[in-house]
């Protein structure tokens, strides 16, 4: 059976191919040689499925998309507090080619603009530009599930036109937020940006971010959960340069674009998405890439602010006369656990034995677990008999498979 | 039983009372009279529970928090496209008291700064300032579940010091983005901001936004779902002025602050939160309010980017020898439905009858429903017998209760 | 004899008529009706001669050119110190339609942009908008040597489109630098700008500024000398909006342009110049007006930094054997008087009687007078006999005629 | 006889020594070692006299003051048009440490801020940083009348902290306005700034600029007259960073300040002034230096906009019955020659022979000469007999000595 999802992705490409406009980025001689018509989309879920359509074998340099994982790595190397001294996390309101340093401190506005990314790269652990770039490449390789390679032609072309980055690096050094020498940082950052990927690689990488930093394929924690959450937050507010606000409003998927024409998007708990189409709009984002994301968001309801239909409840059934059985279901987080508590509190009035049936609960987070424990303790203190029916052990933190 | 959630909220207030600093806003003589020590927090869930601690009877003027629902109302009155011509939705990167008009068009950067809120107010349907303000007040009243009132002393003090808003209104008129006369708009906006609320009101209003625009108490759709989603997106990127980026990174809850010292936060699908503490930081946000939100986000894992534990699946069990039963569970959205599809595709290999058991599915959204239908059609075309066991009718769009 | 100066001015108009481009200002319905081809130049010397060519009978509203004398009047009314609190005197670097308030104080950058001019107008003595505007008109009338009138159609059209000025006035009030109510200030400023003048009027007014504030025709001091000097300084750095720097470099004449297409220029000690041609460039300055000024500056060496040929001296002749006669000549200021001192000091060596011959001195300023007195006192203390031959009394402060 | 001018300068230093505040510039380890109490003033006239008071033997590095002559040299090397493509001549409105590139072109705002000075240095003819810096040093040496030397300790300290200049140089290269490689330009500019001077050197250099580019001592034309005028114009509008407007208003002397605490001022046709006092204000200008200039401007009426007393005339006497003798005097420029023309035109009415007596004319510029020739031609065409009595040949362009 040909997957309906693949068929759907192909139809989206067909529709969006009609959109024209924008231009391939200038400045890097290698990037200028890209085929303007190459067009691809890939989608990787948190359960490990990958769907692709279009030119998914086409390789291109990762460019600014590398800023997200490089930032994650720098936080793991230095701690978040130290990194927030090096770069703020505010949208700059400036266009993609502005320098955007804070007037008071000289600190870059955020880690997803060039100034911030240079500061970030400089703080990655490593004795040389090569070593720092290799560590970033390795993290991308692990997330993508295959060894990625540096495109030396792109790197060399990058170095040919690195005056703006060199300027920024010296400015950063002059205000004390550069962890290495400017020339070295510019070199390492050029290497970091010159790693070749295809759309499936990027979607797979995005699916790790969507999955709380855990590789869906191997269940290995590749990025610390808190770091992963922080990086996604910054992608949500700063990932699409000065179009970030309207991107979140219309697409609603934390994202990062690159000058080669790719965009990755991460919908937490659901999917990673990647699109490639080299022609860019005035914000520096891929024209067709933006269109594809708008379609996916609308058609698949992949919007961060999309809410489950109202009226649904974590409480499945409440039965019994003198005994009360509360059947819980789904993913229990704060709001779900709270509704259990509220129900149980009412059940107390009628007296009798209370059974919490966790057979149909898929997952519980720590908060839900603590709230349930509180409820049980409270009920028992009030003299009630409380049973917990949890054959799969979800209340002990074992996720159901 | 005294709720553990209420006890928790009280302990958070106790802890945060030790934080000091900031100052009550100046400029409005009435606001300056606020008790700097008043401190309250309330939390309202999408299932309709409300928890409160501290001075929850203290009333204060809603101020800038009214910008969110006023924007929702203006979109419903004019359509989103028309509203995007009046104001952009980008974070300005400027501090809370900047004018922040786009240099090219004169359009305000976003609807949650004063310039944008004045443009928004001017476009709300109504023949007079009073009528526009009353319509905004009515929407707030319906969301809060009680009739709110205008504090005429605050309104009059507002009018005493309205030069900056008057200036902005004239600038907006000069670039053609004002729907009424400047003096009239400033008057109406002052009325809109002078509605008295308490913390429980605000949390209840926030719970409507958290619930896709549906009142948890009455299940009435008070705000259109798409409009509600758009407003939450803009709150996510622009709600906390020039601290919006770091707010989303650390707190992760779309929010809006007001000059009287209140903040509302909305975690889609879970809760609405409101805090009051009048002393403001340099960004114009309540000092203790920010601290309370940081605590709630951390303790209750109320972060937009928080992801359910990995490894969990929408597939409960796959059993059988010649016949295959796929038990689905939880809330089915794109990613969940996709995993069913992937499993079913594998099941096809082994041949035989396939049963989709929806007994334990809590909710499905349209995308999940369409994907399942596609899967069923495909399987039947391939010659398989497919049964759907859906006693609660979730596949027909009836949410489980 | 037809004056060669008039013939020259006519030839300049003929040459510059070939320059095209620019556009009549929009926004004021009356101004939009101006004849785009009207073209005039007038030149008035500090000795009272007036030369004119082109459409010198064409009347037009004075507009922003009124900012210079209004500022002079406000300084005379309030003192310079008080006025510097209301508006700074720095070029803003912004284009002509920017608001340009200082970020720290809200004070306008300078009195020759709209924000500054509104602050200035508000501080002119007078009980009403009408009275303030009348006082400015009266000063212009006295300088022009005829009673000027307000063009009520222009005033009314101005009031039709006053949103931007109203906005600025409210901003100024909100930071405390407005001396009257915003609506009143905007009204008075509109009246101030709507006074009709022709090119000869403007050149005559400029000749008063060129003459240290003294009317060349009547020798009456119409503007205080120190105030006059201050206003010219501000015209030098801020008069041509964000083209002020290149204007001083190429033309070198302190100037002020108006939106009706006129420019006045003032070369201290020499001439006042006025040009009219309604089509404006992107800086808001008359296209042909700028061209005419460039020609006049080059052809007539009317550049502030133009220096008299080197080697010339204030010392005419030094004669005698035991007696020394020092013949002085020209206009003695610091540098000239210093050269006399230096010569006299050398003369002292040869001993004998010293005669200072002031027969050919045209003028002396106070500094030159004091330096000569010092020299005489010193010489006499050293035992020399010193005579002063000053039949015209220039050393007593009586200028030679 | 001790000169009263020297005594006066000493008294000014004494008075201004009471002013305190400001701080020595940080960043260059050598500059930080300057004696904060060193204080000197020197004054050099266009007739070659030099007066000095205070620590006039103290040497310090020329720093930003070198920007003026470096700009003059670059114009002579490349032509003005080419230089205006490299840097604009507008005041930036930004503070002294801003980068201030034009947003549209990337061109520096003016040649007297660092960005402009780096662009200027890069375009000076020379095969190396050393050669470019040497050519600038040579021009300064010729103007100062002695061979100046580079302070290698200052240069090396400069190179230690050159990140900001390196950044700017790379930015300039990225927009195509750098005439050499960034590192090379930064090196050359550091050398250019590290030339040691004392206050007398600077005043002497300033006197060349005051004298139209001609050395008062040797009468050699060291800087082309038109270039000299252009450089003075830019010093008038941009020389004192973001305090340039108020400087011209209060002091009225085109000037340039340096980070070592010196300021030079140039009053065209009169004097060059230099002051040294190392502690700087928030604009980067010497605190006591500014105070001394304010005193000199006020006491000696050394203000660009200072005008000769009104009523004075270039016409000395008009005598005769049938014959008319017009005695001219002083320095004839446009306005003076015009008044002769006007008088002669009136003389024509009474008929008879006309004699122009040029015995008491000190200088005439080309414009005055042409106007007089026009007048003579016109009178002769009308049938008048005209004689010119010019024993000193001033009408032939020979200046009187």
Coordinates of N, CA and C in Angstrom, one line a residue, chain A residues 1 3-5 43 45-47 49 51 89-93 210-212 214 219 229-230 232-234 236-237 242-249 254 268-271 299-316 329-330 333-335 338-339 341-342 359-360 362-367 370-371 374-375 378-379 382 392 399-401, chain B residues 1 3-5 43 45 47 49 51 89-93 210-212 214 219 229-230 232-234 236-237 242-246 248-249 254 268-271 299-317 329-330 333-335 338-339 341-342 359-367 370-371 374-375 378-379 382 392 399-401:
Chain A
X1 N 0.8 -1.2 0.0 CA 0.0 0.0 0.0 C 0.9 1.2 0.0
X3 N 1.6 4.8 1.0 CA 1.1 5.6 2.1 C 0.3 6.8 1.7
X4 N -0.9 7.0 2.3 CA -1.7 8.2 1.9 C -0.9 9.4 2.4
X5 N 0.0 9.3 3.3 CA 0.7 10.5 3.8 C 1.7 10.9 2.7
X43 N 9.0 14.3 6.4 CA 8.2 14.3 7.6 C 8.6 13.1 8.4
X45 N 8.1 11.2 12.2 CA 7.3 11.3 13.4 C 8.1 10.9 14.7
X46 N 7.5 11.2 15.8 CA 8.2 10.8 17.1 C 8.1 9.3 17.3
X47 N 7.3 8.6 16.5 CA 7.3 7.1 16.6 C 8.2 6.5 15.6
X49 N 8.5 7.0 12.1 CA 8.2 6.9 10.7 C 8.7 8.1 9.9
X51 N 8.3 10.0 6.1 CA 7.7 10.1 4.8 C 8.4 11.2 4.0
X89 N 17.9 35.9 24.3 CA 17.0 35.0 23.5 C 15.8 35.8 23.1
X90 N 16.0 37.1 22.7 CA 14.9 37.9 22.3 C 14.9 38.0 20.8
X91 N 13.7 38.0 20.2 CA 13.6 38.3 18.7 C 14.1 39.7 18.6
X92 N 14.9 39.9 17.5 CA 15.5 41.3 17.4 C 14.6 42.3 16.7
X93 N 13.6 41.8 16.0 CA 12.8 42.7 15.2 C 13.5 43.3 14.0
X210 N 11.5 17.0 18.3 CA 10.0 16.9 18.6 C 9.8 15.9 19.7
X211 N 10.7 15.0 19.8 CA 10.6 13.9 20.8 C 11.3 14.1 22.1
X212 N 11.5 15.4 22.5 CA 12.1 15.7 23.8 C 13.6 15.4 23.8
X214 N 14.9 12.8 22.5 CA 15.2 11.3 22.4 C 15.0 10.8 20.9
X219 N 15.6 5.3 20.9 CA 15.2 5.7 22.2 C 16.4 6.3 23.1
X229 N 14.0 21.6 25.2 CA 12.8 22.5 25.4 C 13.2 24.0 25.2
X230 N 14.4 24.3 25.8 CA 14.8 25.7 25.6 C 15.1 26.1 24.2
X232 N 13.8 24.7 21.5 CA 12.5 24.8 20.8 C 11.9 26.2 21.1
X233 N 12.0 26.6 22.3 CA 11.3 27.9 22.7 C 12.0 29.0 21.9
X234 N 13.3 29.0 21.7 CA 14.0 30.0 21.0 C 13.6 29.9 19.5
X236 N 10.8 29.0 18.4 CA 9.5 29.5 18.3 C 9.5 31.0 18.2
X237 N 10.3 31.7 18.9 CA 10.2 33.2 18.9 C 11.2 33.8 17.9
X242 N 12.9 38.2 11.1 CA 11.9 39.2 11.5 C 10.5 38.8 11.0
X243 N 10.3 37.5 10.5 CA 9.0 37.0 10.2 C 8.5 36.0 11.2
X244 N 9.2 36.0 12.3 CA 8.9 34.9 13.3 C 7.5 35.0 13.9
X245 N 7.1 36.3 14.2 CA 5.7 36.4 14.7 C 4.7 35.9 13.8
X246 N 4.7 36.3 12.5 CA 3.7 35.9 11.6 C 3.8 34.4 11.3
X247 N 5.0 33.9 11.4 CA 5.2 32.4 11.2 C 4.5 31.7 12.3
X248 N 4.6 32.1 13.5 CA 4.0 31.3 14.6 C 2.5 31.5 14.5
X249 N 2.0 32.7 14.1 CA 0.6 32.9 14.0 C 0.0 32.1 12.8
X254 N 7.5 25.7 15.7 CA 8.9 26.2 15.9 C 9.8 25.8 14.8
X268 N 6.3 19.8 18.8 CA 6.7 18.9 20.0 C 5.6 17.8 20.2
X269 N 6.1 16.6 20.4 CA 5.3 15.5 20.7 C 4.7 14.8 19.4
X270 N 4.9 15.4 18.3 CA 4.3 14.9 17.1 C 5.3 14.6 15.9
X271 N 5.8 15.7 15.3 CA 6.6 15.4 14.1 C 7.7 16.4 13.9
X299 N -3.5 21.7 6.8 CA -4.1 20.4 6.5 C -4.0 19.4 7.6
X300 N -2.9 19.4 8.2 CA -2.6 18.4 9.3 C -2.9 18.9 10.7
X301 N -3.4 20.1 10.8 CA -3.6 20.8 12.1 C -2.3 20.7 13.0
X302 N -1.2 21.0 12.3 CA 0.1 20.9 13.1 C 0.4 22.3 13.6
X303 N -0.4 22.8 14.4 CA -0.2 24.2 15.0 C -0.1 24.0 16.5
X304 N 1.0 24.6 17.0 CA 1.3 24.6 18.4 C 0.1 25.0 19.3
X305 N -0.7 25.8 18.8 CA -1.9 26.3 19.6 C -3.2 25.6 19.4
X306 N -3.0 24.5 18.5 CA -4.2 23.7 18.2 C -4.6 22.9 19.5
X307 N -5.9 22.9 19.8 CA -6.3 22.3 21.1 C -7.2 21.2 20.8
X308 N -7.1 20.1 21.6 CA -8.0 19.0 21.5 C -9.4 19.4 21.6
X309 N -10.3 18.7 21.0 CA -11.8 19.1 21.1 C -12.2 19.2 22.5
X310 N -13.0 20.2 22.8 CA -13.4 20.5 24.1 C -14.3 19.4 24.7
X311 N -14.5 19.3 25.9 CA -15.4 18.4 26.5 C -14.8 17.0 26.8
X312 N -13.7 16.7 26.2 CA -13.0 15.5 26.4 C -12.5 15.5 27.9
X313 N -12.3 14.3 28.4 CA -11.9 14.2 29.8 C -11.0 13.1 30.0
X314 N -10.2 13.2 31.0 CA -9.3 12.2 31.4 C -10.0 11.1 32.2
X315 N -11.2 11.4 32.5 CA -12.0 10.4 33.3 C -12.9 9.6 32.4
X316 N -12.7 8.3 32.4 CA -13.4 7.5 31.4 C -14.8 7.1 32.0
X329 N -7.8 7.7 31.6 CA -7.4 7.3 30.2 C -6.5 8.4 29.6
X330 N -5.8 8.0 28.6 CA -5.0 9.0 27.8 C -3.7 9.3 28.5
X333 N -1.4 14.7 32.3 CA -0.5 15.8 32.7 C -1.2 16.6 33.8
X334 N -0.8 17.9 34.1 CA -1.4 18.6 35.2 C -2.9 18.6 35.1
X335 N -3.4 19.1 33.9 CA -4.9 19.3 33.8 C -5.7 18.0 33.9
X338 N -5.6 16.9 37.5 CA -6.5 17.8 38.3 C -7.9 17.3 38.2
X339 N -8.3 16.9 37.0 CA -9.8 16.5 36.8 C -10.1 15.2 37.6
X341 N -8.6 14.5 40.5 CA -8.7 14.9 41.8 C -10.0 15.5 42.1
X342 N -10.5 16.3 41.2 CA -11.8 17.0 41.4 C -12.9 15.9 41.5
X359 N -5.8 1.2 33.9 CA -5.6 0.3 32.7 C -5.5 1.1 31.4
X360 N -6.2 2.2 31.2 CA -6.3 2.8 29.9 C -5.4 4.1 29.9
X362 N -2.2 6.1 29.1 CA -1.1 5.8 28.2 C 0.2 6.3 28.8
X363 N 0.2 7.6 29.3 CA 1.4 8.1 30.0 C 1.0 9.0 31.1
X364 N 1.9 9.2 32.1 CA 1.7 10.2 33.2 C 3.0 10.9 33.3
X365 N 2.9 12.2 33.5 CA 4.2 12.9 33.8 C 4.3 13.1 35.3
X366 N 5.4 13.6 35.8 CA 5.7 13.6 37.2 C 4.7 14.4 38.0
X367 N 4.2 15.5 37.4 CA 3.2 16.3 38.1 C 1.9 15.5 38.3
X370 N 2.5 13.0 41.1 CA 2.5 13.6 42.4 C 1.0 14.0 42.9
X371 N 0.3 14.6 41.9 CA -1.1 15.0 42.3 C -1.9 13.7 42.7
X374 N -0.9 12.6 46.1 CA -1.5 13.5 47.1 C -2.9 13.1 47.4
X375 N -3.7 12.9 46.3 CA -5.1 12.6 46.4 C -5.3 11.3 47.2
X378 N -4.5 11.9 50.8 CA -5.6 12.7 51.4 C -6.8 11.8 51.7
X379 N -7.2 11.0 50.7 CA -8.4 10.1 50.9 C -8.2 9.1 52.0
X382 N -8.6 10.7 55.3 CA -10.0 10.9 55.6 C -10.7 9.5 55.9
X392 N 0.0 -2.1 34.3 CA 1.1 -1.7 33.4 C 2.1 -0.8 34.1
X399 N 6.6 4.0 31.0 CA 5.6 4.3 30.0 C 5.1 3.1 29.3
X400 N 3.8 3.1 28.9 CA 3.2 2.0 28.2 C 3.7 2.0 26.8
X401 N 3.9 0.8 26.2 CA 4.3 0.7 24.8 C 3.2 0.1 24.0
Chain B
X1 N -11.9 17.7 52.2 CA -10.4 17.7 51.9 C -10.0 19.0 51.2
X3 N -7.9 21.1 48.9 CA -7.2 20.6 47.7 C -5.7 20.8 47.8
X4 N -5.0 19.8 47.4 CA -3.5 19.9 47.3 C -3.1 21.0 46.4
X5 N -3.9 21.3 45.4 CA -3.5 22.3 44.4 C -3.6 23.7 45.1
X43 N -6.0 29.7 39.1 CA -5.7 28.8 38.1 C -7.1 28.1 37.7
X45 N -8.9 25.3 35.0 CA -8.6 24.3 34.0 C -9.6 24.3 32.9
X47 N -11.3 21.8 32.2 CA -12.4 21.1 32.6 C -13.3 21.8 33.6
X49 N -12.4 23.5 36.6 CA -12.1 23.7 38.0 C -11.3 25.0 38.2
X51 N -8.9 27.2 41.0 CA -8.2 27.2 42.3 C -7.6 28.6 42.5
X89 N 2.0 41.4 13.2 CA 2.0 40.5 14.4 C 3.5 40.1 14.8
X90 N 4.4 41.0 14.6 CA 5.8 40.7 14.9 C 6.2 41.4 16.2
X91 N 7.0 40.6 17.0 CA 7.6 41.3 18.2 C 8.4 42.5 17.8
X92 N 8.3 43.6 18.5 CA 8.9 44.8 18.1 C 10.4 44.8 18.5
X93 N 10.8 44.1 19.5 CA 12.1 44.2 20.0 C 12.3 45.5 20.8
X210 N -7.6 28.8 26.7 CA -6.9 27.5 26.8 C -7.7 26.4 26.2
X211 N -9.0 26.6 26.2 CA -10.0 25.6 25.8 C -10.4 25.8 24.3
X212 N -9.6 26.4 23.5 CA -10.0 26.6 22.1 C -11.1 27.6 21.9
X214 N -13.8 27.8 23.8 CA -15.0 27.2 24.4 C -15.0 27.4 25.9
X219 N -19.7 25.0 27.8 CA -19.3 24.4 26.5 C -19.8 25.3 25.4
X229 N -6.8 30.6 18.3 CA -5.5 30.1 18.0 C -4.5 31.2 17.6
X230 N -5.0 32.1 16.7 CA -4.2 33.2 16.3 C -3.9 34.1 17.4
X232 N -3.6 33.4 20.6 CA -2.6 32.7 21.5 C -1.2 32.8 20.8
X233 N -1.2 32.6 19.5 CA 0.1 32.7 18.8 C 0.8 34.1 19.1
X234 N 0.0 35.1 18.9 CA 0.5 36.5 19.1 C 0.9 36.7 20.6
X236 N 2.1 34.4 22.4 CA 3.3 33.7 22.6 C 4.5 34.5 22.2
X237 N 4.4 35.3 21.1 CA 5.6 36.0 20.6 C 5.7 37.4 21.1
X242 N 9.3 43.4 25.4 CA 10.6 43.0 24.9 C 11.3 41.9 25.7
X243 N 10.5 41.3 26.7 CA 11.0 40.1 27.4 C 10.2 38.9 26.9
X244 N 9.6 39.0 25.7 CA 8.8 37.9 25.3 C 9.6 36.6 25.0
X245 N 10.7 36.8 24.4 CA 11.6 35.7 24.0 C 12.0 34.9 25.3
X246 N 12.5 35.6 26.3 CA 13.0 34.9 27.4 C 11.8 34.4 28.2
X248 N 9.1 33.0 26.9 CA 8.7 31.7 26.3 C 9.8 30.7 26.6
X249 N 11.1 31.1 26.7 CA 12.1 30.1 27.0 C 12.0 29.6 28.4
X254 N 2.0 31.2 26.7 CA 1.6 32.4 26.1 C 0.9 33.3 27.1
X268 N -2.5 26.0 26.2 CA -3.5 25.4 25.4 C -3.8 24.0 25.8
X269 N -5.1 23.7 26.0 CA -5.5 22.3 26.3 C -5.4 22.0 27.8
X270 N -4.9 22.9 28.6 CA -4.7 22.6 30.0 C -5.3 23.6 30.9
X271 N -4.7 24.8 31.1 CA -5.1 25.7 32.1 C -5.0 27.2 31.7
X299 N 7.2 23.7 38.3 CA 6.7 22.7 39.2 C 5.6 21.9 38.5
X300 N 4.8 22.5 37.7 CA 3.6 21.8 37.1 C 3.9 21.4 35.7
X301 N 5.2 21.6 35.2 CA 5.6 21.3 33.9 C 4.6 21.9 32.9
X302 N 4.2 23.1 33.1 CA 3.3 23.8 32.3 C 4.0 24.6 31.2
X303 N 4.8 23.9 30.4 CA 5.6 24.6 29.3 C 5.1 24.1 28.0
X304 N 4.9 25.0 27.1 CA 4.4 24.8 25.8 C 5.2 23.7 25.0
X305 N 6.5 23.7 25.3 CA 7.4 22.8 24.6 C 7.7 21.5 25.4
X306 N 7.0 21.3 26.5 CA 7.1 20.1 27.3 C 6.4 18.9 26.5
X307 N 7.2 17.8 26.4 CA 6.7 16.7 25.6 C 6.4 15.5 26.4
X308 N 5.4 14.8 26.1 CA 5.1 13.5 26.8 C 6.3 12.6 26.7
X309 N 6.4 11.8 27.7 CA 7.5 10.8 27.8 C 7.6 10.1 26.5
X310 N 8.8 9.9 26.0 CA 9.0 9.2 24.8 C 8.7 7.7 24.9
X311 N 8.5 7.0 23.8 CA 8.2 5.6 23.8 C 6.7 5.3 23.9
X312 N 6.0 6.3 24.4 CA 4.5 6.0 24.5 C 3.9 6.0 23.1
X313 N 2.8 5.3 22.9 CA 2.3 5.1 21.6 C 0.8 5.1 21.7
X314 N 0.2 5.5 20.5 CA -1.2 5.5 20.4 C -1.7 4.1 20.3
X315 N -0.8 3.1 20.0 CA -1.2 1.7 19.8 C -1.1 1.0 21.1
X316 N -2.3 0.5 21.5 CA -2.3 -0.2 22.8 C -1.9 -1.6 22.8
X317 N -2.4 -2.3 21.8 CA -2.1 -3.7 21.7 C -2.4 -4.2 20.3
X329 N -5.6 4.2 21.6 CA -5.9 4.9 22.9 C -5.5 6.3 22.9
X330 N -6.0 7.0 23.9 CA -5.6 8.4 24.1 C -6.2 9.4 23.1
X333 N -4.1 12.6 17.2 CA -3.9 13.7 16.3 C -3.1 13.1 15.1
X334 N -2.4 14.0 14.4 CA -1.7 13.5 13.2 C -0.7 12.4 13.6
X335 N 0.1 12.7 14.6 CA 1.2 11.7 14.8 C 0.7 10.4 15.3
X338 N -0.9 8.5 12.4 CA 0.1 8.1 11.5 C 0.7 6.7 12.1
X339 N 0.9 6.6 13.4 CA 1.4 5.4 13.9 C 0.5 4.2 13.8
X341 N -1.6 4.0 11.2 CA -1.4 3.6 9.8 C -0.2 2.8 9.5
X342 N 0.9 3.2 10.2 CA 2.2 2.4 10.0 C 2.0 1.0 10.5
X359 N -12.2 1.6 21.5 CA -12.8 1.7 22.8 C -12.1 2.7 23.8
X360 N -10.8 2.7 23.7 CA -10.0 3.5 24.6 C -9.5 4.8 24.1
X361 N -10.0 5.2 22.9 CA -9.6 6.5 22.3 C -10.5 7.6 23.0
X362 N -9.7 8.6 23.5 CA -10.5 9.7 24.2 C -11.0 10.7 23.2
X363 N -10.1 11.2 22.3 CA -10.5 12.1 21.2 C -9.8 11.9 20.0
X364 N -10.4 12.3 18.8 CA -9.7 12.3 17.5 C -9.9 13.6 16.9
X365 N -8.9 14.2 16.2 CA -9.2 15.4 15.5 C -9.5 15.0 14.0
X366 N -9.8 16.0 13.2 CA -10.2 15.7 11.8 C -9.2 15.0 11.0
X367 N -7.9 15.5 11.3 CA -6.8 14.9 10.5 C -6.7 13.4 10.8
X370 N -9.5 11.5 9.1 CA -9.3 11.3 7.7 C -8.2 10.3 7.4
X371 N -7.1 10.3 8.2 CA -6.0 9.3 8.0 C -6.6 7.9 8.2
X374 N -8.7 6.9 5.3 CA -7.8 6.6 4.2 C -7.2 5.2 4.3
X375 N -6.8 4.9 5.6 CA -6.2 3.5 5.8 C -7.2 2.4 5.6
X378 N -7.9 2.0 1.9 CA -6.7 1.4 1.3 C -6.7 -0.1 1.6
X379 N -7.0 -0.5 2.8 CA -6.9 -1.9 3.2 C -8.0 -2.7 2.5
X382 N -7.2 -3.3 -1.0 CA -6.3 -4.4 -1.1 C -6.9 -5.8 -0.7
X392 N -18.3 4.2 21.3 CA -18.5 5.6 21.8 C -18.6 6.6 20.6
X399 N -17.0 13.6 20.8 CA -16.0 13.4 21.9 C -16.5 12.5 23.0
X400 N -15.6 11.7 23.6 CA -16.0 10.9 24.8 C -16.1 11.8 26.0
X401 N -17.0 11.5 26.8 CA -17.1 12.3 28.1 C -16.7 11.4 29.2

